[in-house]
Amino acid sequence: MSAKPQFIFCGCQFGAQSVLKQEILGSWPDFKLSFSRPGFVTFKLPADFPTKSLPTLDLKSTFTRCSGISLDSVRADNETDRIDQIRQILGNSELPDFDHLHVWKRDCQIPGDRGFEPGRDADTDALAARIARSLDYENLPLNRIAKADQRILDIILVDDNQWWAGWHQATRTPTRWPGGVYSMTLTPEIVSRAYRKMEEAIRWSRLPMKPGDLVAEIGSSPGGACQALLARDLQVLGIDPAEMHPTLLAHPNFTHIRKKASEMKRSELTHVKWLMSDSNVAPNYTLDSVEHIVSSKRTNIRGMLLTLKMIKWELAAELPSYLDRIRSWGYQYVRARQLAFNRQEVCVAVQRNRSKRR
Ligand SMILES: C[S@@+](CC[C@H](N)C(=O)[O-])C[C@H]1O[C@@H](n2cnc3c(N)ncnc32)[C@H](O)[C@@H]1O
């Protein structure tokens, strides 16, 4: 009897599924594209793919927000029937004991469009509680951050009447977050959604920034990202020809340098340890500005978080060359991820020396 076919699922940004498919099929040419919707893609694996590696499989994909073993889908007009079908799938599969239940929705819009932001909400949390009750998983933490090595049952709300069941084992930081999204509680004073982006970038990258370190951000106006940095008691230089929000200007640890990056004297950045960039320009222009700074003997930048705008999706194919360019400046540890709170852009985390933490 032939072995049952194996599938994996990948969650991504709404609209990023085409670049995700190209990226995965480029690295894993034996995978076959299976079910796909904007923001959610599944692949059939070759028959000889090692089953044991699947729960912690690292696809090494910039555009995959989260992934796992795909068990099957359920389709029914009412919730009770969908939950019953999930029960059957779980009963028919050889599964480990789970430590967490994550119930998450496929993104149905681009983050930031018409107020949409990815991640947990009251509806998915309430549904998670109903599913846990029906499936006798009431003892599991629901939509909480898992610890490394814990096993997570994923129920993915792909459409109103169609869900997907899967599971994965937590490894790196974002694999512990429900649907790969770090869920944060925001205060009303956030001046731009870049706050979310910076918060997620810091938690994903785990750059070892310490209170009091000096950080500069190129493209800092109006100032959400700088707020997230200031909330960590960092000293912040905002570099932007545009105005900063008054909240930032009033902060004692914030200095605005009202210039374009190219107009900066590198001596102004001598004490900067960490460099952020979020300019709305093409990636090569961002990299030119950053290279100008890091290549100077007057600066000593330990690490960076760079937003590269994919002003057209075709630029995704250039990512490996952008990362090589960054490595050529003497930075060993360079990773790219399309953050949940990114729009059509990716975040590159850069460290001169590899931190021991994963
Ligand atoms: C997406 S916004 C930045 C949002 C900001 N990071 C925040 O937290 O609110 C892009 C910014 O890049 C700035 N910018 C574009 N080219 C620049 C350059 N060469 N140097 C500095 N800033 C630049 C623009 O003025 C604009 O304010």
mmCIF file with all atom_site columns, C-alpha atoms in Angstrom, residues 9 39 44 55 65 67 69 111 129-130 136 145 214 221 254 264 310 350:
data_model
loop_
_atom_site.group_PDB
_atom_site.id
_atom_site.type_symbol
_atom_site.label_atom_id
_atom_site.label_alt_id
_atom_site.label_comp_id
_atom_site.label_asym_id
_atom_site.label_entity_id
_atom_site.label_seq_id
_atom_site.pdbx_PDB_ins_code
_atom_site.Cartn_x
_atom_site.Cartn_y
_atom_site.Cartn_z
_atom_site.occupancy
_atom_site.B_iso_or_equiv
_atom_site.pdbx_formal_charge
_atom_site.auth_seq_id
_atom_site.auth_comp_id
_atom_site.auth_asym_id
_atom_site.auth_atom_id
_atom_site.pdbx_PDB_model_num
ATOM 1  C CA . PHE A 1 9   ? 0.508   24.805 4.573  1.00 0.00 ? 9   PHE A CA 1
ATOM 2  C CA . GLY A 1 39  ? -2.631  34.635 1.944  1.00 0.00 ? 39  GLY A CA 1
ATOM 3  C CA . LYS A 1 44  ? 2.109   18.378 -1.746 1.00 0.00 ? 44  LYS A CA 1
ATOM 4  C CA . PRO A 1 55  ? 6.833   19.333 12.298 1.00 0.00 ? 55  PRO A CA 1
ATOM 5  C CA . ARG A 1 65  ? 4.719   33.944 7.790  1.00 0.00 ? 65  ARG A CA 1
ATOM 6  C CA . SER A 1 67  ? 3.875   26.945 8.126  1.00 0.00 ? 67  SER A CA 1
ATOM 7  C CA . ILE A 1 69  ? 1.830   20.017 8.356  1.00 0.00 ? 69  ILE A CA 1
ATOM 8  C CA . PRO A 1 111 ? -2.181  45.136 6.266  1.00 0.00 ? 111 PRO A CA 1
ATOM 9  C CA . ALA A 1 129 ? -12.759 28.629 23.037 1.00 0.00 ? 129 ALA A CA 1
ATOM 10 C CA . ARG A 1 130 ? -15.784 26.988 21.337 1.00 0.00 ? 130 ARG A CA 1
ATOM 11 C CA . ASP A 1 136 ? -12.006 18.364 24.573 1.00 0.00 ? 136 ASP A CA 1
ATOM 12 C CA . ILE A 1 145 ? 2.590   32.316 22.488 1.00 0.00 ? 145 ILE A CA 1
ATOM 13 C CA . LEU A 1 214 ? 21.912  55.165 20.461 1.00 0.00 ? 214 LEU A CA 1
ATOM 14 C CA . SER A 1 221 ? 8.541   60.765 9.990  1.00 0.00 ? 221 SER A CA 1
ATOM 15 C CA . PHE A 1 254 ? 14.615  61.977 20.763 1.00 0.00 ? 254 PHE A CA 1
ATOM 16 C CA . MET A 1 264 ? 24.134  63.594 6.773  1.00 0.00 ? 264 MET A CA 1
ATOM 17 C CA . MET A 1 310 ? 9.091   45.889 -3.045 1.00 0.00 ? 310 MET A CA 1
ATOM 18 C CA . VAL A 1 350 ? 21.407  42.467 10.177 1.00 0.00 ? 350 VAL A CA 1
#
